[in-house]
């Protein structure tokens, strides 16, 4: 870009240099005090020095509200970017990002964050410290889990998570009551839930272990081989609060479809000690899916108590 | 030997002309799907002609009514931001034509779920539609999801539905369960509708 840019066009508010093959945005931009929107999509930005030095302190750093760097070659979020405390909208879609730096929280004015189409594998909990974020796009990445802190983004209205590697959802996601759009398709979370509905009956060892635990049969380390003592210490309580049962390895992965925001039915996983154990806990055996369907309307209200974050695999 | 009757193939030189010809076609008792599809494809997208209808929303795609075809059809422009997509939906026994005015849209076709089905829906095919291409679908063909898979470009499409409808079913890809939804317009005839 020409060196005299800020002198010739001091009142410039919007600059679109998309598709021009730029390898860097230079210092000539720094002195544009009115520039609030900078579009630099589909260029060759991404190397060191892609953004000018001293960006945060320059007039441009204070004026910039919208920055679009999608379709470039950024392998990491450039540190200079994080100085833009007034930035409201940032797009780094279609780059080569592998992670989001926790310092993202410094962009405290951010309302719109587009990070779709990168190689991001995880989300830093610090992302939840952006108090005005209402649109978050993380689709088409390699994200394996959502930090429960994300539920603190109270102003979030739209969350795009489709086409990732999510294998579970934290139950805290139910707290995002202002969410109007949520995309989850194309995650193994969904496919696995449907596939893993089969129940492997417990082994004799497990049944014996359960009896010892639920009946409080006393035992001392000298009574049993070491491996069995260790085994007994691994008993997990059935998450159903009305059931006092325990399980070791054998449990039912039951899918409850939670009606969320009145629009989406989210599968949240939890383990139960046996197929007969459902909510409310009863000794009569019932088809678990039909029971869960009718429960789903009440689910949202009791979800916080009953749902547990479950790790698959 | 009888030769098949050659129907005239229209060429629309502008959006206004396209609408005029559509009114004429739909005034008849019988309408040919091929004729409408060819006509829609023949119109070469000119943003100056439709920019007034192309109102984007930050969070999701928008439906902007252009013409209500004397009750015979609805012609609307849909605006898709980066990453915006629709749910899997049906077309309430109507014909649906979709022409790309700008950018690209990916269309994924699905089979109708089994009546008692409770499993993942079956994908039939998928394709990316390019500028000026026109796709057609109706309920006997199947269901589809339409999405803008670009992370850098927005997309604009021109849709014709006949007869017009204001509700449809959306389907959960995981289970095939359907849910009736009412469809609304983000704008009508270039004016933003407040809902």
Tab-separated table of C-alpha atoms in Angstrom:
chain	number	residue	atom	x	y	z
A	1	UNK	CA	0.000	0.000	0.000
A	2	UNK	CA	1.303	3.469	-0.815
A	3	UNK	CA	3.280	5.148	1.952
A	4	UNK	CA	1.328	8.392	1.811
A	5	UNK	CA	-2.042	6.721	2.399
A	6	UNK	CA	-2.847	8.377	5.709
A	7	UNK	CA	-1.917	11.798	4.408
A	8	UNK	CA	-4.017	11.594	1.239
A	9	UNK	CA	-7.059	10.008	2.862
A	10	UNK	CA	-7.093	11.034	6.505
A	11	UNK	CA	-10.880	10.608	6.742
A	12	UNK	CA	-10.846	7.036	5.441
A	13	UNK	CA	-13.338	4.883	7.387
A	14	UNK	CA	-13.588	1.679	5.390
A	15	UNK	CA	-10.759	0.037	3.478
A	16	UNK	CA	-11.133	-3.157	1.483
A	17	UNK	CA	-7.874	-4.666	0.250
A	18	UNK	CA	-9.258	-8.182	-0.138
A	19	UNK	CA	-7.930	-10.367	-2.920
A	20	UNK	CA	-4.915	-8.216	-3.669
A	21	UNK	CA	-2.178	-10.700	-2.801
A	22	UNK	CA	-0.847	-8.637	0.086
A	23	UNK	CA	1.778	-10.345	2.235
A	24	UNK	CA	1.700	-7.684	4.896
A	25	UNK	CA	-0.350	-4.770	6.147
A	26	UNK	CA	2.182	-2.018	6.539
A	27	UNK	CA	2.854	1.008	8.685
A	28	UNK	CA	1.144	3.285	6.161
A	29	UNK	CA	-2.148	2.199	7.752
A	30	UNK	CA	-1.221	3.146	11.298
A	31	UNK	CA	-1.974	6.857	11.024
A	32	UNK	CA	-5.543	6.470	9.702
A	33	UNK	CA	-7.474	7.761	12.726
A	34	UNK	CA	-10.980	7.199	11.328
A	35	UNK	CA	-10.539	3.745	9.881
A	36	UNK	CA	-13.065	1.507	11.624
A	37	UNK	CA	-13.409	-1.295	9.065
A	38	UNK	CA	-10.488	-3.070	7.463
A	39	UNK	CA	-11.197	-5.962	5.109
A	40	UNK	CA	-8.164	-7.940	4.007
A	41	UNK	CA	-9.640	-11.325	3.068
A	42	UNK	CA	-8.068	-13.733	0.617
A	43	UNK	CA	-4.536	-12.392	0.671
A	44	UNK	CA	-1.205	-13.907	1.588
A	45	UNK	CA	-1.005	-12.584	5.120
A	46	UNK	CA	0.253	-14.826	7.890
A	47	UNK	CA	3.975	-14.542	8.146
A	48	UNK	CA	5.763	-12.552	10.829
A	49	UNK	CA	5.223	-8.839	10.290
A	50	UNK	CA	1.846	-9.318	8.642
A	51	UNK	CA	0.500	-6.635	10.930
A	52	UNK	CA	2.384	-3.404	11.489
A	53	UNK	CA	4.431	-2.882	14.660
A	54	UNK	CA	2.939	-0.583	17.262
A	55	UNK	CA	-0.602	-1.302	16.094
A	56	UNK	CA	-2.087	-1.129	19.581
A	57	UNK	CA	-0.734	2.341	20.270
A	58	UNK	CA	-1.387	3.861	16.875
A	59	UNK	CA	-4.502	5.848	15.905
A	60	UNK	CA	-5.571	2.834	13.829
A	61	UNK	CA	-5.388	0.618	16.895
A	62	UNK	CA	-7.917	2.801	18.672
A	63	UNK	CA	-10.284	3.323	15.763
A	64	UNK	CA	-10.540	-0.205	14.390
A	65	UNK	CA	-13.874	-1.908	15.059
A	66	UNK	CA	-14.132	-4.513	12.291
A	67	UNK	CA	-11.221	-6.588	11.015
A	68	UNK	CA	-11.604	-9.341	8.459
A	69	UNK	CA	-8.528	-11.471	7.840
A	70	UNK	CA	-10.336	-14.558	6.526
A	71	UNK	CA	-8.826	-16.631	3.757
A	72	UNK	CA	-5.209	-15.901	4.615
A	73	UNK	CA	-2.360	-18.012	5.965
A	74	UNK	CA	-2.253	-17.259	9.674
A	75	UNK	CA	-0.946	-20.238	11.660
A	76	UNK	CA	-1.402	-18.353	14.892
A	77	UNK	CA	-3.332	-15.326	16.040
A	78	UNK	CA	-0.839	-12.480	15.588
A	79	UNK	CA	0.017	-10.934	18.980
A	80	UNK	CA	-0.343	-7.408	17.552
A	81	UNK	CA	-4.021	-8.159	16.985
A	82	UNK	CA	-4.611	-8.685	20.682
A	83	UNK	CA	-3.836	-5.016	21.343
A	84	UNK	CA	-6.992	-3.907	19.553
A	85	UNK	CA	-9.076	-3.331	22.658
A	86	UNK	CA	-11.840	-1.563	20.746
A	87	UNK	CA	-12.303	-4.304	18.166
A	88	UNK	CA	-15.905	-5.472	17.917
A	89	UNK	CA	-15.748	-7.894	15.016
A	90	UNK	CA	-12.909	-10.238	14.091
A	91	UNK	CA	-12.803	-12.832	11.379
A	92	UNK	CA	-9.958	-15.271	10.945
A	93	UNK	CA	-12.042	-17.844	9.068
A	94	UNK	CA	-10.285	-20.106	6.597
A	95	UNK	CA	-6.749	-19.684	7.927
A	96	UNK	CA	-4.355	-22.220	9.432
A	97	UNK	CA	-4.858	-21.645	13.133
A	98	UNK	CA	-4.153	-24.583	15.439
A	99	UNK	CA	-5.170	-22.870	18.634
A	100	UNK	CA	-6.737	-19.797	20.175
A	101	UNK	CA	-4.449	-17.915	22.542
A	102	UNK	CA	-5.829	-17.307	26.063
A	103	UNK	CA	-4.902	-13.654	25.514
A	104	UNK	CA	-7.953	-13.470	23.265
A	105	UNK	CA	-9.689	-12.221	26.388
A	106	UNK	CA	-7.873	-8.892	25.917
A	107	UNK	CA	-10.185	-8.085	23.013
A	108	UNK	CA	-12.724	-6.981	25.576
A	109	UNK	CA	-15.038	-5.207	23.146
A	110	UNK	CA	-15.422	-8.230	20.909
A	111	UNK	CA	-18.986	-9.091	19.890
A	112	UNK	CA	-18.413	-11.152	16.767
A	113	UNK	CA	-15.712	-13.792	16.451
A	114	UNK	CA	-15.444	-15.982	13.351
A	115	UNK	CA	-12.862	-18.766	13.528
A	116	UNK	CA	-14.511	-21.328	11.252
A	117	UNK	CA	-12.430	-23.381	8.846
A	118	UNK	CA	-9.144	-23.671	10.744
A	119	UNK	CA	-7.376	-26.539	12.535
A	120	UNK	CA	-8.247	-25.558	16.086
A	121	UNK	CA	-8.227	-28.489	18.517
A	122	UNK	CA	-9.337	-26.873	21.744
A	123	UNK	CA	-10.944	-23.767	23.159
A	124	UNK	CA	-9.251	-21.852	25.962
A	125	UNK	CA	-11.578	-21.159	28.905
A	126	UNK	CA	-10.392	-17.519	28.734
A	127	UNK	CA	-12.620	-17.113	25.689
A	128	UNK	CA	-15.493	-16.996	28.168
A	129	UNK	CA	-14.126	-13.734	29.559
A	130	UNK	CA	-15.356	-11.739	26.580
A	131	UNK	CA	-18.397	-10.077	28.124
A	132	UNK	CA	-20.026	-8.841	24.919
A	133	UNK	CA	-19.544	-11.842	22.675
A	134	UNK	CA	-22.815	-12.663	20.962
A	135	UNK	CA	-21.715	-14.525	17.849
A	136	UNK	CA	-19.106	-17.267	18.028
A	137	UNK	CA	-18.257	-19.419	15.027
A	138	UNK	CA	-16.019	-22.442	15.527
A	139	UNK	CA	-17.370	-24.712	12.793
A	140	UNK	CA	-15.110	-26.807	10.561
A	141	UNK	CA	-12.260	-27.210	13.034
A	142	UNK	CA	-10.853	-30.129	15.017
A	143	UNK	CA	-12.280	-29.228	18.404
A	144	UNK	CA	-12.556	-32.146	20.796
A	145	UNK	CA	-14.216	-30.531	23.765
A	146	UNK	CA	-16.024	-27.432	24.956
A	147	UNK	CA	-14.817	-25.972	28.230
A	148	UNK	CA	-17.745	-25.661	30.664
A	149	UNK	CA	-16.717	-22.031	31.269
A	150	UNK	CA	-18.170	-21.161	27.878
A	151	UNK	CA	-21.547	-21.206	29.600
A	152	UNK	CA	-20.518	-17.886	31.170
A	153	UNK	CA	-20.960	-16.150	27.825
A	154	UNK	CA	-24.377	-14.879	28.832
A	155	UNK	CA	-24.777	-12.648	25.811
A	156	UNK	CA	-24.117	-15.434	23.331
A	157	UNK	CA	-26.897	-15.614	20.784
A	158	UNK	CA	-25.346	-17.798	18.161
A	159	UNK	CA	-22.860	-20.637	18.547
A	160	UNK	CA	-21.612	-22.564	15.568
A	161	UNK	CA	-19.887	-25.863	16.372
A	162	UNK	CA	-20.730	-28.049	13.403
A	163	UNK	CA	-18.140	-30.294	11.782
A	164	UNK	CA	-15.747	-30.743	14.692
A	165	UNK	CA	-14.565	-33.684	16.786
A	166	UNK	CA	-16.762	-33.178	19.815
A	167	UNK	CA	-17.350	-36.364	21.747
A	168	UNK	CA	-19.346	-34.856	24.584
A	169	UNK	CA	-21.054	-31.712	25.679
A	170	UNK	CA	-20.703	-30.324	29.169
A	171	UNK	CA	-24.034	-30.042	30.899
A	172	UNK	CA	-23.283	-26.362	31.638
A	173	UNK	CA	-24.193	-25.676	28.042
A	174	UNK	CA	-27.802	-25.720	29.259
A	175	UNK	CA	-27.132	-22.378	30.941
A	176	UNK	CA	-26.886	-20.495	27.655
A	177	UNK	CA	-30.519	-19.477	27.711
A	178	UNK	CA	-30.134	-16.594	25.278
A	179	UNK	CA	-28.876	-18.869	22.549
A	180	UNK	CA	-30.991	-18.662	19.419
A	181	UNK	CA	-28.785	-20.579	17.016
A	182	UNK	CA	-26.742	-23.644	17.797
A	183	UNK	CA	-25.225	-25.990	15.242
A	184	UNK	CA	-23.830	-29.346	16.294
A	185	UNK	CA	-24.127	-31.567	13.227
A	186	UNK	CA	-21.110	-33.430	11.932
A	187	UNK	CA	-19.596	-34.212	15.316
A	188	UNK	CA	-18.805	-37.765	16.424
A	189	UNK	CA	-20.754	-36.965	19.575
A	190	UNK	CA	-23.921	-37.532	17.676
A	191	UNK	CA	-22.951	-40.677	15.816
A	192	UNK	CA	-21.508	-42.294	18.920
A	193	UNK	CA	-24.644	-41.723	20.936
A	194	UNK	CA	-26.726	-43.584	18.461
A	195	UNK	CA	-24.231	-46.411	18.070
A	196	UNK	CA	-23.350	-46.967	21.728
A	197	UNK	CA	-26.801	-47.734	22.982
A	198	UNK	CA	-26.020	-51.414	23.464
A	199	UNK	CA	-25.620	-52.568	27.021
A	200	UNK	CA	-22.978	-55.098	27.977
A	201	UNK	CA	-24.301	-57.099	30.925
A	202	UNK	CA	-22.047	-57.008	34.006
A	203	UNK	CA	-19.506	-59.758	34.668
A	204	UNK	CA	-19.685	-61.981	37.753
A	205	UNK	CA	-16.821	-60.006	39.222
A	206	UNK	CA	-18.784	-56.811	38.742
A	207	UNK	CA	-21.928	-58.276	40.261
A	208	UNK	CA	-19.965	-59.462	43.281
A	209	UNK	CA	-18.305	-56.078	43.595
A	210	UNK	CA	-21.660	-54.306	43.449
A	211	UNK	CA	-23.090	-56.515	46.172
A	212	UNK	CA	-20.132	-55.903	48.457
A	213	UNK	CA	-20.449	-52.160	48.000
A	214	UNK	CA	-24.207	-51.751	48.219
A	215	UNK	CA	-24.576	-54.097	51.171
A	216	UNK	CA	-21.496	-52.678	52.885
A	217	UNK	CA	-19.969	-56.107	53.274
A	218	UNK	CA	-16.877	-55.474	55.388
A	219	UNK	CA	-13.500	-56.436	54.002
A	220	UNK	CA	-9.870	-55.736	54.823
A	221	UNK	CA	-6.873	-55.603	52.444
A	222	UNK	CA	-5.678	-58.857	53.983
A	223	UNK	CA	-8.909	-60.591	52.984
A	224	UNK	CA	-8.524	-60.153	49.249
A	225	UNK	CA	-5.860	-60.221	46.554
A	226	UNK	CA	-4.439	-56.749	45.872
A	227	UNK	CA	-6.034	-56.457	42.436
A	228	UNK	CA	-9.511	-57.021	43.858
A	229	UNK	CA	-8.951	-54.468	46.631
A	230	UNK	CA	-8.021	-51.976	43.940
A	231	UNK	CA	-11.033	-52.991	41.880
A	232	UNK	CA	-13.408	-52.374	44.773
A	233	UNK	CA	-11.977	-48.908	45.286
A	234	UNK	CA	-12.981	-47.955	41.760
A	235	UNK	CA	-16.713	-48.227	42.316
A	236	UNK	CA	-18.679	-45.329	40.871
A	237	UNK	CA	-21.985	-44.201	42.201
A	238	UNK	CA	-24.926	-44.344	39.889
A	239	UNK	CA	-25.600	-40.751	38.851
A	240	UNK	CA	-29.299	-41.237	39.267
A	241	UNK	CA	-29.776	-39.462	42.600
A	242	UNK	CA	-32.681	-41.740	43.472
A	243	UNK	CA	-30.617	-44.874	43.064
A	244	UNK	CA	-28.063	-45.977	45.595
A	245	UNK	CA	-26.428	-48.416	43.204
A	246	UNK	CA	-22.835	-48.535	42.074
A	247	UNK	CA	-21.126	-49.756	38.954
A	248	UNK	CA	-17.608	-50.605	37.924
A	249	UNK	CA	-17.117	-51.100	34.207
A	250	UNK	CA	-20.550	-52.047	33.104
A	251	UNK	CA	-23.030	-49.289	32.774
A	252	UNK	CA	-25.757	-48.099	30.517
A	253	UNK	CA	-25.026	-45.064	28.462
A	254	UNK	CA	-28.374	-43.498	28.256
A	255	UNK	CA	-29.186	-40.665	25.951
A	256	UNK	CA	-31.573	-38.082	27.176
A	257	UNK	CA	-32.608	-35.635	24.575
A	258	UNK	CA	-32.912	-32.351	26.332
A	259	UNK	CA	-35.223	-29.774	24.903
A	260	UNK	CA	-32.999	-26.757	24.921
A	261	UNK	CA	-34.198	-23.227	24.306
A	262	UNK	CA	-37.474	-24.728	23.102
A	263	UNK	CA	-35.876	-25.395	19.743
A	264	UNK	CA	-33.075	-27.911	19.935
A	265	UNK	CA	-32.956	-31.356	21.377
A	266	UNK	CA	-29.457	-31.964	22.644
A	267	UNK	CA	-28.173	-35.365	23.565
A	268	UNK	CA	-26.478	-35.235	26.917
A	269	UNK	CA	-24.917	-38.411	28.097
A	270	UNK	CA	-24.952	-39.944	31.484
A	271	UNK	CA	-24.199	-43.334	32.894
A	272	UNK	CA	-26.696	-45.414	34.819
A	273	UNK	CA	-25.985	-48.587	36.715
A	274	UNK	CA	-28.467	-50.705	34.761
A	275	UNK	CA	-31.166	-50.490	32.100
A	276	UNK	CA	-33.806	-50.704	34.816
A	277	UNK	CA	-32.433	-47.638	36.487
A	278	UNK	CA	-34.082	-44.629	34.930
A	279	UNK	CA	-35.722	-41.553	36.239
A	280	UNK	CA	-37.711	-41.825	38.391
A	281	UNK	CA	-35.874	-44.856	39.689
A	282	UNK	CA	-38.170	-47.846	39.660
A	283	UNK	CA	-37.812	-51.598	39.830
A	284	UNK	CA	-40.197	-52.160	36.913
A	285	UNK	CA	-38.281	-52.519	33.697
A	286	UNK	CA	-39.261	-49.969	31.106
A	287	UNK	CA	-38.120	-49.168	27.644
A	288	UNK	CA	-35.513	-46.535	28.328
A	289	UNK	CA	-36.046	-44.512	25.195
A	290	UNK	CA	-39.796	-44.073	25.476
A	291	UNK	CA	-39.410	-42.995	29.071
A	292	UNK	CA	-36.756	-40.489	28.160
A	293	UNK	CA	-38.875	-38.969	25.424
A	294	UNK	CA	-41.706	-38.089	27.770
A	295	UNK	CA	-39.240	-36.914	30.384
A	296	UNK	CA	-37.625	-34.503	28.019
A	297	UNK	CA	-39.990	-31.653	28.737
A	298	UNK	CA	-39.068	-31.678	32.421
A	299	UNK	CA	-35.473	-32.384	31.624
A	300	UNK	CA	-34.280	-28.827	31.232
A	301	UNK	CA	-35.390	-27.927	34.724
A	302	UNK	CA	-33.874	-30.925	36.436
A	303	UNK	CA	-30.957	-31.198	34.072
A	304	UNK	CA	-28.509	-29.323	36.237
A	305	UNK	CA	-29.035	-31.806	39.025
A	306	UNK	CA	-29.047	-34.952	37.020
A	307	UNK	CA	-26.810	-34.477	34.055
A	308	UNK	CA	-23.159	-35.123	34.355
A	309	UNK	CA	-20.343	-34.382	32.097
A	310	UNK	CA	-19.310	-37.690	30.613
A	311	UNK	CA	-16.130	-38.504	28.850
A	312	UNK	CA	-16.395	-40.966	26.057
A	313	UNK	CA	-13.471	-43.145	25.266
B	1	UNK	CA	-43.553	-39.800	-37.326
B	2	UNK	CA	-44.596	-37.349	-34.687
B	3	UNK	CA	-42.043	-34.842	-33.570
B	4	UNK	CA	-42.300	-33.751	-29.926
B	5	UNK	CA	-43.669	-30.217	-29.666
B	6	UNK	CA	-40.830	-27.830	-29.065
B	7	UNK	CA	-41.779	-25.473	-26.240
B	8	UNK	CA	-40.312	-22.008	-26.443
B	9	UNK	CA	-37.353	-21.530	-24.184
B	10	UNK	CA	-37.400	-18.162	-22.500
B	11	UNK	CA	-34.407	-15.943	-21.853
B	12	UNK	CA	-34.775	-13.390	-19.097
B	13	UNK	CA	-32.554	-10.346	-19.674
B	14	UNK	CA	-33.223	-8.813	-16.294
B	15	UNK	CA	-34.796	-9.650	-12.943
B	16	UNK	CA	-37.834	-7.573	-13.860
B	17	UNK	CA	-38.249	-9.507	-17.090
B	18	UNK	CA	-37.821	-12.792	-15.230
B	19	UNK	CA	-40.678	-11.845	-12.925
B	20	UNK	CA	-42.869	-10.781	-15.851
B	21	UNK	CA	-42.319	-14.054	-17.679
B	22	UNK	CA	-42.949	-16.025	-14.488
B	23	UNK	CA	-46.309	-14.291	-14.079
B	24	UNK	CA	-47.186	-15.292	-17.631
B	25	UNK	CA	-46.110	-18.894	-17.165
B	26	UNK	CA	-47.975	-19.311	-13.898
B	27	UNK	CA	-51.156	-17.764	-15.318
B	28	UNK	CA	-51.560	-20.980	-17.318
B	29	UNK	CA	-53.210	-24.099	-15.889
B	30	UNK	CA	-50.189	-26.239	-16.574
B	31	UNK	CA	-46.659	-25.248	-15.689
B	32	UNK	CA	-43.599	-27.155	-16.826
B	33	UNK	CA	-40.852	-27.635	-14.260
B	34	UNK	CA	-38.215	-27.739	-17.007
B	35	UNK	CA	-39.472	-24.487	-18.474
B	36	UNK	CA	-39.241	-22.662	-15.150
B	37	UNK	CA	-35.829	-24.106	-14.378
B	38	UNK	CA	-34.470	-23.102	-17.803
B	39	UNK	CA	-35.927	-19.626	-17.413
B	40	UNK	CA	-34.376	-19.158	-13.971
B	41	UNK	CA	-31.019	-20.370	-15.257
B	42	UNK	CA	-31.178	-18.091	-18.269
B	43	UNK	CA	-31.237	-14.979	-16.095
B	44	UNK	CA	-27.676	-13.798	-15.650
B	45	UNK	CA	-27.358	-12.481	-12.144
B	46	UNK	CA	-26.861	-8.723	-12.024
B	47	UNK	CA	-26.406	-7.492	-8.438
B	48	UNK	CA	-27.633	-3.992	-9.310
B	49	UNK	CA	-31.043	-5.517	-9.958
B	50	UNK	CA	-31.379	-7.377	-6.674
B	51	UNK	CA	-29.151	-5.609	-4.178
B	52	UNK	CA	-32.161	-3.830	-2.655
B	53	UNK	CA	-33.587	-7.191	-1.578
B	54	UNK	CA	-30.330	-8.668	-0.310
B	55	UNK	CA	-30.466	-7.897	3.400
B	56	UNK	CA	-28.066	-9.910	5.485
B	57	UNK	CA	-28.351	-10.865	9.136
B	58	UNK	CA	-25.306	-11.462	11.273
B	59	UNK	CA	-26.557	-14.618	12.948
B	60	UNK	CA	-28.379	-16.610	10.259
B	61	UNK	CA	-29.596	-16.682	6.696
B	62	UNK	CA	-32.472	-14.384	5.731
B	63	UNK	CA	-35.531	-14.737	3.483
B	64	UNK	CA	-36.476	-11.639	1.570
B	65	UNK	CA	-39.700	-11.630	-0.424
B	66	UNK	CA	-39.402	-10.163	-3.901
B	67	UNK	CA	-42.727	-11.019	-5.546
B	68	UNK	CA	-45.835	-12.914	-4.457
B	69	UNK	CA	-46.811	-14.059	-7.944
B	70	UNK	CA	-50.532	-13.254	-7.665
B	71	UNK	CA	-50.804	-16.022	-5.109
B	72	UNK	CA	-49.433	-18.636	-7.527
B	73	UNK	CA	-45.835	-18.512	-6.339
B	74	UNK	CA	-43.456	-16.778	-3.979
B	75	UNK	CA	-40.199	-15.388	-5.323
B	76	UNK	CA	-37.638	-14.561	-2.683
B	77	UNK	CA	-33.968	-13.853	-2.199
B	78	UNK	CA	-32.025	-15.656	0.513
B	79	UNK	CA	-28.855	-14.174	1.960
B	80	UNK	CA	-26.291	-16.466	3.516
B	81	UNK	CA	-23.394	-15.155	5.576
B	82	UNK	CA	-20.198	-17.172	5.877
B	83	UNK	CA	-20.933	-20.536	7.481
B	84	UNK	CA	-24.718	-20.023	7.482
B	85	UNK	CA	-26.813	-23.063	6.720
B	86	UNK	CA	-30.349	-24.341	6.905
B	87	UNK	CA	-31.756	-27.314	8.722
B	88	UNK	CA	-32.845	-30.374	6.766
B	89	UNK	CA	-36.328	-29.506	5.550
B	90	UNK	CA	-39.185	-30.522	3.280
B	91	UNK	CA	-41.216	-28.345	0.918
B	92	UNK	CA	-44.821	-28.888	1.989
B	93	UNK	CA	-45.869	-30.461	-1.327
B	94	UNK	CA	-44.649	-27.483	-3.320
B	95	UNK	CA	-42.156	-27.046	-6.117
B	96	UNK	CA	-38.909	-25.371	-5.107
B	97	UNK	CA	-36.468	-23.736	-7.505
B	98	UNK	CA	-33.209	-22.349	-6.189
B	99	UNK	CA	-30.877	-20.248	-8.334
B	100	UNK	CA	-27.499	-18.959	-7.153
B	101	UNK	CA	-27.096	-15.216	-7.643
B	102	UNK	CA	-23.762	-14.838	-5.876
B	103	UNK	CA	-21.245	-17.173	-4.272
B	104	UNK	CA	-21.823	-20.911	-3.878
B	105	UNK	CA	-24.210	-23.075	-1.912
B	106	UNK	CA	-23.850	-26.705	-0.965
B	107	UNK	CA	-26.991	-28.783	-1.270
B	108	UNK	CA	-27.133	-32.116	0.572
B	109	UNK	CA	-30.045	-34.393	-0.333
B	110	UNK	CA	-31.528	-36.764	2.243
B	111	UNK	CA	-33.953	-39.656	2.035
B	112	UNK	CA	-37.210	-39.298	3.925
B	113	UNK	CA	-36.808	-41.002	7.318
B	114	UNK	CA	-38.679	-44.268	7.943
B	115	UNK	CA	-42.044	-43.872	9.655
B	116	UNK	CA	-40.913	-45.668	12.796
B	117	UNK	CA	-37.317	-44.811	12.219
B	118	UNK	CA	-35.104	-43.746	15.052
B	119	UNK	CA	-31.715	-43.621	13.439
B	120	UNK	CA	-29.412	-41.353	11.513
B	121	UNK	CA	-30.932	-39.990	8.313
B	122	UNK	CA	-29.527	-41.270	5.036
B	123	UNK	CA	-27.600	-38.858	2.838
B	124	UNK	CA	-28.432	-39.352	-0.829
B	125	UNK	CA	-26.011	-36.981	-2.491
B	126	UNK	CA	-24.414	-33.582	-2.228
B	127	UNK	CA	-23.239	-30.959	-4.676
B	128	UNK	CA	-22.001	-27.409	-4.744
B	129	UNK	CA	-24.115	-25.092	-6.837
B	130	UNK	CA	-22.261	-22.321	-8.657
B	131	UNK	CA	-23.354	-18.853	-9.695
B	132	UNK	CA	-26.378	-18.818	-12.016
B	133	UNK	CA	-27.069	-22.540	-11.649
B	134	UNK	CA	-30.648	-23.420	-10.743
B	135	UNK	CA	-31.603	-26.479	-8.705
B	136	UNK	CA	-35.048	-28.001	-8.298
B	137	UNK	CA	-36.556	-30.093	-5.541
B	138	UNK	CA	-39.945	-31.291	-4.345
B	139	UNK	CA	-41.056	-33.686	-1.617
B	140	UNK	CA	-41.077	-36.717	-3.922
B	141	UNK	CA	-37.395	-36.162	-4.659
B	142	UNK	CA	-36.471	-35.911	-1.024
B	143	UNK	CA	-35.334	-33.506	1.649
B	144	UNK	CA	-32.349	-31.233	1.608
B	145	UNK	CA	-30.020	-29.050	3.639
B	146	UNK	CA	-28.590	-25.942	2.022
B	147	UNK	CA	-25.491	-24.258	3.382
B	148	UNK	CA	-22.871	-21.674	2.560
B	149	UNK	CA	-19.693	-23.557	3.352
B	150	UNK	CA	-17.408	-20.650	2.541
B	151	UNK	CA	-15.583	-18.965	5.390
B	152	UNK	CA	-14.739	-15.930	3.294
B	153	UNK	CA	-17.647	-15.257	0.932
B	154	UNK	CA	-21.310	-14.642	1.497
B	155	UNK	CA	-23.888	-16.149	-0.872
B	156	UNK	CA	-27.178	-14.980	-2.340
B	157	UNK	CA	-29.826	-17.203	-3.897
B	158	UNK	CA	-33.150	-16.670	-5.681
B	159	UNK	CA	-35.941	-19.054	-4.702
B	160	UNK	CA	-39.278	-19.754	-6.292
B	161	UNK	CA	-41.891	-21.769	-4.425
B	162	UNK	CA	-45.155	-22.844	-5.981
B	163	UNK	CA	-47.668	-22.959	-4.482
B	164	UNK	CA	-46.483	-20.580	-1.769
B	165	UNK	CA	-46.154	-22.013	1.766
B	166	UNK	CA	-45.302	-20.537	5.123
B	167	UNK	CA	-44.555	-23.610	7.182
B	168	UNK	CA	-42.509	-26.739	6.703
B	169	UNK	CA	-40.903	-29.540	8.694
B	170	UNK	CA	-37.323	-29.511	9.879
B	171	UNK	CA	-35.616	-32.811	10.537
B	172	UNK	CA	-33.048	-33.850	13.123
B	173	UNK	CA	-30.277	-35.575	11.182
B	174	UNK	CA	-29.461	-37.845	14.134
B	175	UNK	CA	-32.915	-39.287	14.611
B	176	UNK	CA	-35.126	-38.360	11.669
B	177	UNK	CA	-37.599	-36.730	14.028
B	178	UNK	CA	-39.457	-33.868	12.450
B	179	UNK	CA	-40.644	-30.600	13.839
B	180	UNK	CA	-43.027	-28.176	12.177
B	181	UNK	CA	-41.786	-24.630	11.850
B	182	UNK	CA	-43.302	-21.398	10.624
B	183	UNK	CA	-41.219	-19.490	8.125
B	184	UNK	CA	-41.001	-15.738	8.195
B	185	UNK	CA	-39.652	-13.034	5.935
B	186	UNK	CA	-36.765	-10.837	6.990
B	187	UNK	CA	-37.942	-8.272	4.465
B	188	UNK	CA	-40.712	-7.922	1.923
B	189	UNK	CA	-40.431	-6.057	-1.357
B	190	UNK	CA	-37.223	-4.452	-0.116
B	191	UNK	CA	-38.614	-3.311	3.245
B	192	UNK	CA	-37.430	-4.843	6.503
B	193	UNK	CA	-40.288	-6.588	8.286
B	194	UNK	CA	-40.262	-6.121	12.029
B	195	UNK	CA	-41.322	-9.288	13.855
